Amino acid sequence: MEGLEPSRPGQTKALTEASKRWMQKAIAAWHEDDWEAVCLMAPQSIELLSKAVLWEVNPALLAPMGAQDGEASLLKLVRGDPLSSSGMKTIGLGAALKRLATLDDSFPIPKARYARIADVRNGLVHIAQGATEPRAILVDCLRVADYLIPKLSTDRSDFYGSGFNTAEALLIQHQESVEATVKLKRAKSSKELADLRSNLDSSEFEEVVAMRESEKFSVAQDHFTSADATSVDQDCPECGFTGRLIGTPQVEGAVDWDVEKLGDGSWIPVPMGYWEIYFDPSAFACPVCRLKLLGRDELAAAHLPSSTLEVDRPDLDDPDFSLDELIEAESHYDVHGV
């Protein structure tokens, strides 16, 4: 239909170019030890880059839900009006990151960290003195940028410009730090198990292992970060015994189709609704060797599931968790829109 084709290339380029400028300024501020500027400029870059990707997927993804004049903005976005048009309102950084994470399970950082990026930029979180927190904010922004850049067919070296080597070094240091942390944790757990074996005969060792594995639910609960968290069985990467992968479950309604034969011999399709169950991992705890891994980065370094995976109902066997309650809550949301 005439007037409904968005002018995507021009808008995408404008957002990407603006994002590039802010990121290069953020890296320059890093070299100048200007921590406040880092925590303002890097998130600003990510907001613009996130909006560029959402615009490419579908401009309507930039519409603010429930906001005053939100519907008017939605219609403008669907029509392809530029973001600078009069009366246009779009989502902020936090909502943009949330929508990207919802659209793609491989989003590189968990909810708590991308929410922190937005909170720091919006002044809701105090920036501690020194480089530790700004480094974490900048590294998270760089990781999100590296995730978004390929979706825009943008050259990575051009995006970072003179800050390319700095961005690369910070990302490499982060990865090496995570891997070193996991190696140390695994070494400690290995020693824990070796000491246990050396002090017990085989039957005693098996008894202790069985006793510890029976405590897996309580061990996992020590690492729950929200009221919705639960855990599923996961072989420990260090000792091989059963530990628990900790995370947040989600359900999505789906429909399959069967056929039913009528009295006249004809067949009709019959919809069959069911729930798909997903699990977003955030930590791991082994009750036997005491290995504890926190965050997606450490899970990935230990070669454990680190992105959303599909699970079956029996997998969610935590006695304190009710899948039926989660489904009921989701059903209420779907039906009533609350």
mmCIF file of C-alpha atoms in Angstrom:
data_model
loop_
_atom_site.group_PDB
_atom_site.id
_atom_site.type_symbol
_atom_site.label_atom_id
_atom_site.label_comp_id
_atom_site.label_asym_id
_atom_site.label_seq_id
_atom_site.Cartn_x
_atom_site.Cartn_y
_atom_site.Cartn_z
ATOM 1 C CA MET A 1 0.000 0.000 0.000
ATOM 2 C CA GLU A 2 1.215 3.478 -0.804
ATOM 3 C CA GLY A 3 2.782 5.261 2.145
ATOM 4 C CA LEU A 4 3.387 2.110 4.176
ATOM 5 C CA GLU A 5 6.960 1.375 3.067
ATOM 6 C CA PRO A 6 9.376 2.670 5.731
ATOM 7 C CA SER A 7 12.480 4.535 4.583
ATOM 8 C CA ARG A 8 14.662 2.063 6.486
ATOM 9 C CA PRO A 9 18.132 2.532 4.981
ATOM 10 C CA GLY A 10 18.322 6.259 5.727
ATOM 11 C CA GLN A 11 17.007 5.923 9.276
ATOM 12 C CA THR A 12 19.201 2.912 10.022
ATOM 13 C CA LYS A 13 22.288 4.695 8.771
ATOM 14 C CA ALA A 14 21.531 7.812 10.815
ATOM 15 C CA LEU A 15 21.080 5.800 14.013
ATOM 16 C CA THR A 16 24.187 3.705 13.363
ATOM 17 C CA GLU A 17 26.378 6.710 12.606
ATOM 18 C CA ALA A 18 25.219 8.476 15.761
ATOM 19 C CA SER A 19 25.854 5.325 17.781
ATOM 20 C CA LYS A 20 29.341 5.062 16.331
ATOM 21 C CA ARG A 21 30.202 8.625 17.362
ATOM 22 C CA TRP A 22 29.010 8.068 20.948
ATOM 23 C CA MET A 23 30.931 4.803 21.303
ATOM 24 C CA GLN A 24 34.152 6.348 20.045
ATOM 25 C CA LYS A 25 33.680 9.202 22.514
ATOM 26 C CA ALA A 26 33.075 6.678 25.309
ATOM 27 C CA ILE A 27 36.331 4.858 24.532
ATOM 28 C CA ALA A 28 38.194 8.170 24.425
ATOM 29 C CA ALA A 29 36.697 9.029 27.838
ATOM 30 C CA TRP A 30 37.947 5.668 29.120
ATOM 31 C CA HIS A 31 41.520 6.663 28.272
ATOM 32 C CA GLU A 32 40.997 9.963 30.063
ATOM 33 C CA ASP A 33 39.701 8.221 33.229
ATOM 34 C CA ASP A 34 36.437 10.117 32.853
ATOM 35 C CA TRP A 35 34.245 7.421 34.370
ATOM 36 C CA GLU A 36 31.037 9.446 34.376
ATOM 37 C CA ALA A 37 31.371 10.166 30.668
ATOM 38 C CA VAL A 38 32.017 6.470 29.958
ATOM 39 C CA CYS A 39 28.821 5.490 31.781
ATOM 40 C CA LEU A 40 26.781 8.071 29.898
ATOM 41 C CA MET A 41 28.232 7.779 26.392
ATOM 42 C CA ALA A 42 28.571 4.006 26.002
ATOM 43 C CA PRO A 43 24.923 3.320 26.982
ATOM 44 C CA GLN A 44 23.808 6.181 24.727
ATOM 45 C CA SER A 45 25.610 4.477 21.855
ATOM 46 C CA ILE A 46 23.893 1.189 22.656
ATOM 47 C CA GLU A 47 20.453 2.818 22.754
ATOM 48 C CA LEU A 48 20.904 4.193 19.246
ATOM 49 C CA LEU A 49 22.376 0.952 17.911
ATOM 50 C CA SER A 50 19.556 -1.067 19.509
ATOM 51 C CA LYS A 51 16.977 1.178 17.900
ATOM 52 C CA ALA A 52 18.684 0.776 14.527
ATOM 53 C CA VAL A 53 18.374 -3.015 14.777
ATOM 54 C CA LEU A 54 14.771 -2.898 15.992
ATOM 55 C CA TRP A 55 13.936 -0.501 13.163
ATOM 56 C CA GLU A 56 15.429 -2.986 10.698
ATOM 57 C CA VAL A 57 13.419 -5.874 12.140
ATOM 58 C CA ASN A 58 10.189 -3.868 12.291
ATOM 59 C CA PRO A 59 9.789 -0.138 13.052
ATOM 60 C CA ALA A 60 6.743 -0.941 15.185
ATOM 61 C CA LEU A 61 9.137 -2.474 17.751
ATOM 62 C CA LEU A 62 10.128 1.067 18.703
ATOM 63 C CA ALA A 63 6.603 2.016 19.767
ATOM 64 C CA PRO A 64 6.143 2.657 23.514
ATOM 65 C CA MET A 65 3.436 0.394 24.908
ATOM 66 C CA GLY A 66 0.837 2.053 27.090
ATOM 67 C CA ALA A 67 2.390 5.513 26.798
ATOM 68 C CA GLN A 68 0.328 8.583 26.073
ATOM 69 C CA ASP A 69 0.086 8.996 22.293
ATOM 70 C CA GLY A 70 1.739 5.557 21.970
ATOM 71 C CA GLU A 71 -0.766 4.442 19.338
ATOM 72 C CA ALA A 72 -0.129 7.565 17.285
ATOM 73 C CA SER A 73 3.596 6.847 17.372
ATOM 74 C CA LEU A 74 2.948 3.230 16.423
ATOM 75 C CA LEU A 75 1.049 4.325 13.325
ATOM 76 C CA LYS A 76 3.819 6.758 12.413
ATOM 77 C CA LEU A 77 6.422 4.013 12.786
ATOM 78 C CA VAL A 78 4.445 1.529 10.706
ATOM 79 C CA ARG A 79 4.057 4.198 8.043
ATOM 80 C CA GLY A 80 7.820 4.723 8.060
ATOM 81 C CA ASP A 81 7.903 8.282 9.384
ATOM 82 C CA PRO A 82 11.404 9.307 10.535
ATOM 83 C CA LEU A 83 12.084 9.212 14.247
ATOM 84 C CA SER A 84 12.584 12.972 14.202
ATOM 85 C CA SER A 85 9.029 13.631 13.005
ATOM 86 C CA SER A 86 6.790 15.819 15.147
ATOM 87 C CA GLY A 87 5.078 14.017 17.994
ATOM 88 C CA MET A 88 7.046 10.796 17.549
ATOM 89 C CA LYS A 89 7.697 8.900 20.764
ATOM 90 C CA THR A 90 9.854 5.785 21.018
ATOM 91 C CA ILE A 91 10.989 3.388 23.722
ATOM 92 C CA GLY A 92 14.009 4.084 25.891
ATOM 93 C CA LEU A 93 17.220 2.143 26.350
ATOM 94 C CA GLY A 94 15.918 -0.349 28.918
ATOM 95 C CA ALA A 95 12.887 -1.305 26.843
ATOM 96 C CA ALA A 96 14.977 -1.537 23.665
ATOM 97 C CA LEU A 97 17.408 -3.977 25.280
ATOM 98 C CA LYS A 98 14.557 -5.988 26.758
ATOM 99 C CA ARG A 99 12.897 -6.339 23.361
ATOM 100 C CA LEU A 100 16.145 -7.407 21.724
ATOM 101 C CA ALA A 101 16.734 -10.004 24.431
ATOM 102 C CA THR A 102 13.169 -11.271 24.031
ATOM 103 C CA LEU A 103 13.576 -11.614 20.277
ATOM 104 C CA ASP A 104 16.853 -13.541 20.454
ATOM 105 C CA ASP A 105 17.905 -16.083 23.084
ATOM 106 C CA SER A 106 21.570 -15.508 22.218
ATOM 107 C CA PHE A 107 21.541 -11.940 23.552
ATOM 108 C CA PRO A 108 24.996 -11.680 25.163
ATOM 109 C CA ILE A 109 24.216 -10.377 28.659
ATOM 110 C CA PRO A 110 21.504 -11.274 31.194
ATOM 111 C CA LYS A 111 18.609 -9.074 32.257
ATOM 112 C CA ALA A 112 20.252 -7.765 35.437
ATOM 113 C CA ARG A 113 23.227 -6.481 33.474
ATOM 114 C CA TYR A 114 21.373 -4.865 30.599
ATOM 115 C CA ALA A 115 18.992 -3.286 33.107
ATOM 116 C CA ARG A 116 22.046 -1.875 34.888
ATOM 117 C CA ILE A 117 23.295 -0.291 31.649
ATOM 118 C CA ALA A 118 20.029 1.608 31.402
ATOM 119 C CA ASP A 119 19.928 2.480 35.106
ATOM 120 C CA VAL A 120 23.464 3.877 35.059
ATOM 121 C CA ARG A 121 22.762 6.003 31.995
ATOM 122 C CA ASN A 122 19.525 7.263 33.557
ATOM 123 C CA GLY A 123 21.276 8.167 36.806
ATOM 124 C CA LEU A 124 19.353 5.587 38.851
ATOM 125 C CA VAL A 125 22.540 3.837 40.008
ATOM 126 C CA HIS A 126 25.434 5.619 41.680
ATOM 127 C CA ILE A 127 28.775 5.222 39.893
ATOM 128 C CA ALA A 128 31.456 4.146 42.344
ATOM 129 C CA GLN A 129 34.788 5.933 42.342
ATOM 130 C CA GLY A 130 37.472 4.139 40.342
ATOM 131 C CA ALA A 131 37.450 2.174 37.117
ATOM 132 C CA THR A 132 35.910 -1.129 38.212
ATOM 133 C CA GLU A 133 32.242 -0.358 37.602
ATOM 134 C CA PRO A 134 32.760 1.811 34.506
ATOM 135 C CA ARG A 135 34.904 -0.979 33.028
ATOM 136 C CA ALA A 136 32.067 -3.464 33.607
ATOM 137 C CA ILE A 137 29.548 -1.062 32.040
ATOM 138 C CA LEU A 138 31.788 -0.372 29.038
ATOM 139 C CA VAL A 139 32.580 -4.063 28.506
ATOM 140 C CA ASP A 140 28.874 -4.955 28.617
ATOM 141 C CA CYS A 141 28.163 -2.188 26.106
ATOM 142 C CA LEU A 142 30.963 -3.438 23.851
ATOM 143 C CA ARG A 143 29.583 -6.975 24.020
ATOM 144 C CA VAL A 144 26.110 -5.751 23.075
ATOM 145 C CA ALA A 145 27.610 -3.653 20.272
ATOM 146 C CA ASP A 146 29.513 -6.669 18.922
ATOM 147 C CA TYR A 147 26.236 -8.603 18.978
ATOM 148 C CA LEU A 148 24.324 -5.851 17.137
ATOM 149 C CA ILE A 149 26.915 -4.692 14.572
ATOM 150 C CA PRO A 150 26.656 -7.792 12.302
ATOM 151 C CA LYS A 151 22.874 -7.381 12.164
ATOM 152 C CA LEU A 152 23.390 -4.015 10.491
ATOM 153 C CA SER A 153 26.069 -5.085 7.989
ATOM 154 C CA THR A 154 28.335 -2.518 9.603
ATOM 155 C CA ASP A 155 32.120 -2.842 9.584
ATOM 156 C CA ARG A 156 33.318 -3.451 13.137
ATOM 157 C CA SER A 157 36.624 -1.615 12.740
ATOM 158 C CA ASP A 158 34.838 1.383 11.234
ATOM 159 C CA PHE A 159 32.307 1.405 14.077
ATOM 160 C CA TYR A 160 35.011 1.595 16.784
ATOM 161 C CA GLY A 161 37.342 3.749 14.709
ATOM 162 C CA SER A 162 40.502 4.757 16.588
ATOM 163 C CA GLY A 163 39.080 2.967 19.634
ATOM 164 C CA PHE A 164 39.112 -0.426 17.913
ATOM 165 C CA ASN A 165 42.260 -1.726 19.645
ATOM 166 C CA THR A 166 40.971 -0.578 23.026
ATOM 167 C CA ALA A 167 37.614 -2.264 22.471
ATOM 168 C CA GLU A 168 39.344 -5.456 21.392
ATOM 169 C CA ALA A 169 41.697 -5.437 24.391
ATOM 170 C CA LEU A 170 38.869 -4.855 26.884
ATOM 171 C CA LEU A 171 36.813 -7.697 25.420
ATOM 172 C CA ILE A 172 39.795 -10.075 25.386
ATOM 173 C CA GLN A 173 40.677 -9.167 28.975
ATOM 174 C CA HIS A 174 37.100 -9.807 30.025
ATOM 175 C CA GLN A 175 37.020 -13.232 28.391
ATOM 176 C CA GLU A 176 40.404 -14.195 29.821
ATOM 177 C CA SER A 177 39.309 -13.052 33.272
ATOM 178 C CA VAL A 178 36.155 -15.167 33.109
ATOM 179 C CA GLU A 179 38.081 -18.219 31.921
ATOM 180 C CA ALA A 180 40.692 -17.775 34.661
ATOM 181 C CA THR A 181 37.953 -17.452 37.293
ATOM 182 C CA VAL A 182 36.292 -20.652 36.107
ATOM 183 C CA LYS A 183 39.600 -22.519 36.058
ATOM 184 C CA LEU A 184 40.294 -21.502 39.648
ATOM 185 C CA LYS A 185 36.799 -22.519 40.735
ATOM 186 C CA ARG A 186 37.158 -25.878 39.021
ATOM 187 C CA ALA A 187 40.588 -26.441 40.564
ATOM 188 C CA LYS A 188 39.176 -25.770 44.027
ATOM 189 C CA SER A 189 36.281 -28.159 43.403
ATOM 190 C CA SER A 190 38.642 -30.816 42.076
ATOM 191 C CA LYS A 191 40.678 -30.595 45.272
ATOM 192 C CA GLU A 192 37.478 -30.791 47.334
ATOM 193 C CA LEU A 193 36.558 -34.067 45.654
ATOM 194 C CA ALA A 194 40.111 -35.469 45.805
ATOM 195 C CA ASP A 195 40.314 -34.759 49.544
ATOM 196 C CA LEU A 196 36.960 -36.444 50.020
ATOM 197 C CA ARG A 197 38.099 -39.557 48.181
ATOM 198 C CA SER A 198 41.380 -39.766 50.065
ATOM 199 C CA ASN A 199 39.695 -39.656 53.467
ATOM 200 C CA LEU A 200 37.002 -42.280 52.775
ATOM 201 C CA ASP A 201 36.829 -45.825 51.516
ATOM 202 C CA SER A 202 34.745 -46.491 48.406
ATOM 203 C CA SER A 203 31.492 -47.328 50.199
ATOM 204 C CA GLU A 204 31.787 -44.319 52.510
ATOM 205 C CA PHE A 205 32.540 -42.089 49.532
ATOM 206 C CA GLU A 206 29.435 -43.314 47.707
ATOM 207 C CA GLU A 207 27.324 -42.643 50.789
ATOM 208 C CA VAL A 208 28.623 -39.092 51.109
ATOM 209 C CA VAL A 209 28.053 -38.454 47.400
ATOM 210 C CA ALA A 210 24.471 -39.742 47.660
ATOM 211 C CA MET A 211 23.846 -37.592 50.714
ATOM 212 C CA ARG A 212 25.239 -34.489 49.012
ATOM 213 C CA GLU A 213 23.285 -35.087 45.807
ATOM 214 C CA SER A 214 20.111 -35.285 47.898
ATOM 215 C CA GLU A 215 20.826 -31.697 48.996
ATOM 216 C CA LYS A 216 20.906 -30.385 45.428
ATOM 217 C CA PHE A 217 17.651 -28.425 45.713
ATOM 218 C CA SER A 218 18.697 -26.477 48.811
ATOM 219 C CA VAL A 219 22.179 -25.843 47.351
ATOM 220 C CA ALA A 220 20.581 -24.411 44.208
ATOM 221 C CA GLN A 221 18.223 -22.176 46.178
ATOM 222 C CA ASP A 222 21.195 -20.336 47.661
ATOM 223 C CA HIS A 223 21.748 -18.840 44.188
ATOM 224 C CA PHE A 224 18.194 -17.898 43.256
ATOM 225 C CA THR A 225 18.115 -14.251 42.233
ATOM 226 C CA SER A 226 14.363 -13.826 41.826
ATOM 227 C CA ALA A 227 11.065 -15.217 43.065
ATOM 228 C CA ASP A 228 10.567 -16.919 39.683
ATOM 229 C CA ALA A 229 13.861 -18.832 39.774
ATOM 230 C CA THR A 230 14.125 -22.597 39.907
ATOM 231 C CA SER A 231 16.638 -25.228 38.799
ATOM 232 C CA VAL A 232 17.043 -28.334 36.644
ATOM 233 C CA ASP A 233 19.424 -31.292 36.778
ATOM 234 C CA GLN A 234 22.761 -30.772 35.053
ATOM 235 C CA ASP A 235 25.859 -32.977 35.139
ATOM 236 C CA CYS A 236 28.717 -31.175 36.829
ATOM 237 C CA PRO A 237 31.511 -30.325 34.356
ATOM 238 C CA GLU A 238 34.126 -31.002 37.056
ATOM 239 C CA CYS A 239 33.062 -34.124 38.952
ATOM 240 C CA GLY A 240 30.363 -35.568 36.693
ATOM 241 C CA PHE A 241 27.828 -35.948 39.502
ATOM 242 C CA THR A 242 24.396 -34.340 39.383
ATOM 243 C CA GLY A 243 24.277 -30.628 40.067
ATOM 244 C CA ARG A 244 21.638 -28.008 39.337
ATOM 245 C CA LEU A 245 21.439 -25.451 36.556
ATOM 246 C CA ILE A 246 19.732 -22.396 38.016
ATOM 247 C CA GLY A 247 17.572 -20.012 36.062
ATOM 248 C CA THR A 248 14.135 -18.713 35.180
ATOM 249 C CA PRO A 249 11.434 -20.765 33.444
ATOM 250 C CA GLN A 250 9.067 -19.360 30.841
ATOM 251 C CA VAL A 251 6.066 -20.839 29.047
ATOM 252 C CA GLU A 252 4.636 -20.008 25.656
ATOM 253 C CA GLY A 253 1.347 -21.195 24.231
ATOM 254 C CA ALA A 254 1.588 -23.186 20.999
ATOM 255 C CA VAL A 255 -0.789 -25.076 18.738
ATOM 256 C CA ASP A 256 -0.387 -28.405 16.996
ATOM 257 C CA TRP A 257 -2.870 -29.901 14.575
ATOM 258 C CA ASP A 258 -4.507 -33.303 14.355
ATOM 259 C CA VAL A 259 -7.340 -34.536 12.162
ATOM 260 C CA GLU A 260 -10.724 -35.958 13.121
ATOM 261 C CA LYS A 261 -12.938 -38.141 10.987
ATOM 262 C CA LEU A 262 -16.582 -37.140 10.678
ATOM 263 C CA GLY A 263 -19.567 -39.443 10.259
ATOM 264 C CA ASP A 264 -19.728 -38.781 6.530
ATOM 265 C CA GLY A 265 -16.150 -40.026 6.117
ATOM 266 C CA SER A 266 -14.602 -36.601 5.675
ATOM 267 C CA TRP A 267 -11.766 -35.286 7.818
ATOM 268 C CA ILE A 268 -11.429 -31.954 9.592
ATOM 269 C CA PRO A 269 -8.364 -30.361 11.189
ATOM 270 C CA VAL A 270 -8.459 -30.133 14.970
ATOM 271 C CA PRO A 271 -6.275 -27.657 16.870
ATOM 272 C CA MET A 272 -4.484 -28.986 19.947
ATOM 273 C CA GLY A 273 -3.066 -26.384 22.285
ATOM 274 C CA TYR A 274 -0.043 -27.057 24.433
ATOM 275 C CA TRP A 275 2.661 -25.204 26.333
ATOM 276 C CA GLU A 276 6.288 -24.920 25.270
ATOM 277 C CA ILE A 277 8.590 -24.634 28.289
ATOM 278 C CA TYR A 278 11.829 -22.667 28.179
ATOM 279 C CA PHE A 279 14.561 -22.194 30.742
ATOM 280 C CA ASP A 280 16.940 -19.222 30.932
ATOM 281 C CA PRO A 281 20.075 -20.335 32.862
ATOM 282 C CA SER A 282 21.987 -17.927 35.079
ATOM 283 C CA ALA A 283 24.099 -20.079 37.441
ATOM 284 C CA PHE A 284 25.172 -23.608 38.362
ATOM 285 C CA ALA A 285 25.761 -25.304 41.697
ATOM 286 C CA CYS A 286 27.118 -28.788 42.374
ATOM 287 C CA PRO A 287 26.321 -30.228 45.825
ATOM 288 C CA VAL A 288 29.074 -32.868 45.549
ATOM 289 C CA CYS A 289 32.272 -31.015 44.622
ATOM 290 C CA ARG A 290 30.834 -27.597 45.609
ATOM 291 C CA LEU A 291 31.470 -26.006 42.199
ATOM 292 C CA LYS A 292 29.558 -22.748 41.823
ATOM 293 C CA LEU A 293 29.355 -20.830 38.564
ATOM 294 C CA LEU A 294 27.649 -17.447 38.404
ATOM 295 C CA GLY A 295 26.391 -15.759 35.267
ATOM 296 C CA ARG A 296 26.179 -16.732 31.620
ATOM 297 C CA ASP A 297 29.844 -15.984 31.005
ATOM 298 C CA GLU A 298 31.030 -18.520 33.570
ATOM 299 C CA LEU A 299 28.499 -21.089 32.360
ATOM 300 C CA ALA A 300 29.754 -20.705 28.795
ATOM 301 C CA ALA A 301 33.403 -20.937 29.898
ATOM 302 C CA ALA A 302 32.589 -24.247 31.602
ATOM 303 C CA HIS A 303 30.751 -25.461 28.476
ATOM 304 C CA LEU A 304 27.390 -25.528 30.238
ATOM 305 C CA PRO A 305 24.125 -24.223 28.710
ATOM 306 C CA SER A 306 24.336 -20.435 28.778
ATOM 307 C CA SER A 307 21.391 -19.390 26.617
ATOM 308 C CA THR A 308 17.692 -20.179 26.707
ATOM 309 C CA LEU A 309 16.896 -23.852 26.157
ATOM 310 C CA GLU A 310 13.692 -25.831 25.783
ATOM 311 C CA VAL A 311 12.926 -28.238 28.616
ATOM 312 C CA ASP A 312 10.237 -30.805 29.411
ATOM 313 C CA ARG A 313 7.841 -30.739 32.352
ATOM 314 C CA PRO A 314 9.699 -33.528 34.250
ATOM 315 C CA ASP A 315 12.899 -31.459 34.108
ATOM 316 C CA LEU A 316 11.344 -28.870 36.409
ATOM 317 C CA ASP A 317 11.323 -31.205 39.385
ATOM 318 C CA ASP A 318 12.108 -28.713 42.145
ATOM 319 C CA PRO A 319 9.551 -29.534 44.887
ATOM 320 C CA ASP A 320 9.194 -25.825 45.705
ATOM 321 C CA PHE A 321 8.350 -24.864 42.122
ATOM 322 C CA SER A 322 4.924 -25.187 40.512
ATOM 323 C CA LEU A 323 4.798 -25.221 36.729
ATOM 324 C CA ASP A 324 1.003 -25.225 36.887
ATOM 325 C CA GLU A 325 1.058 -21.908 38.753
ATOM 326 C CA LEU A 326 3.351 -20.443 36.098
ATOM 327 C CA ILE A 327 1.028 -21.658 33.335
ATOM 328 C CA GLU A 328 -1.996 -20.277 35.169
ATOM 329 C CA ALA A 329 -0.306 -16.886 35.501
ATOM 330 C CA GLU A 330 0.620 -16.888 31.818
ATOM 331 C CA SER A 331 -2.903 -17.938 30.855
ATOM 332 C CA HIS A 332 -4.313 -15.042 32.884
ATOM 333 C CA TYR A 333 -1.927 -12.677 31.125
ATOM 334 C CA ASP A 334 -2.867 -13.971 27.688
ATOM 335 C CA VAL A 335 -6.588 -13.839 28.339
ATOM 336 C CA HIS A 336 -6.891 -10.625 30.326
ATOM 337 C CA GLY A 337 -3.873 -8.677 29.091
ATOM 338 C CA VAL A 338 -2.550 -7.935 32.586
#
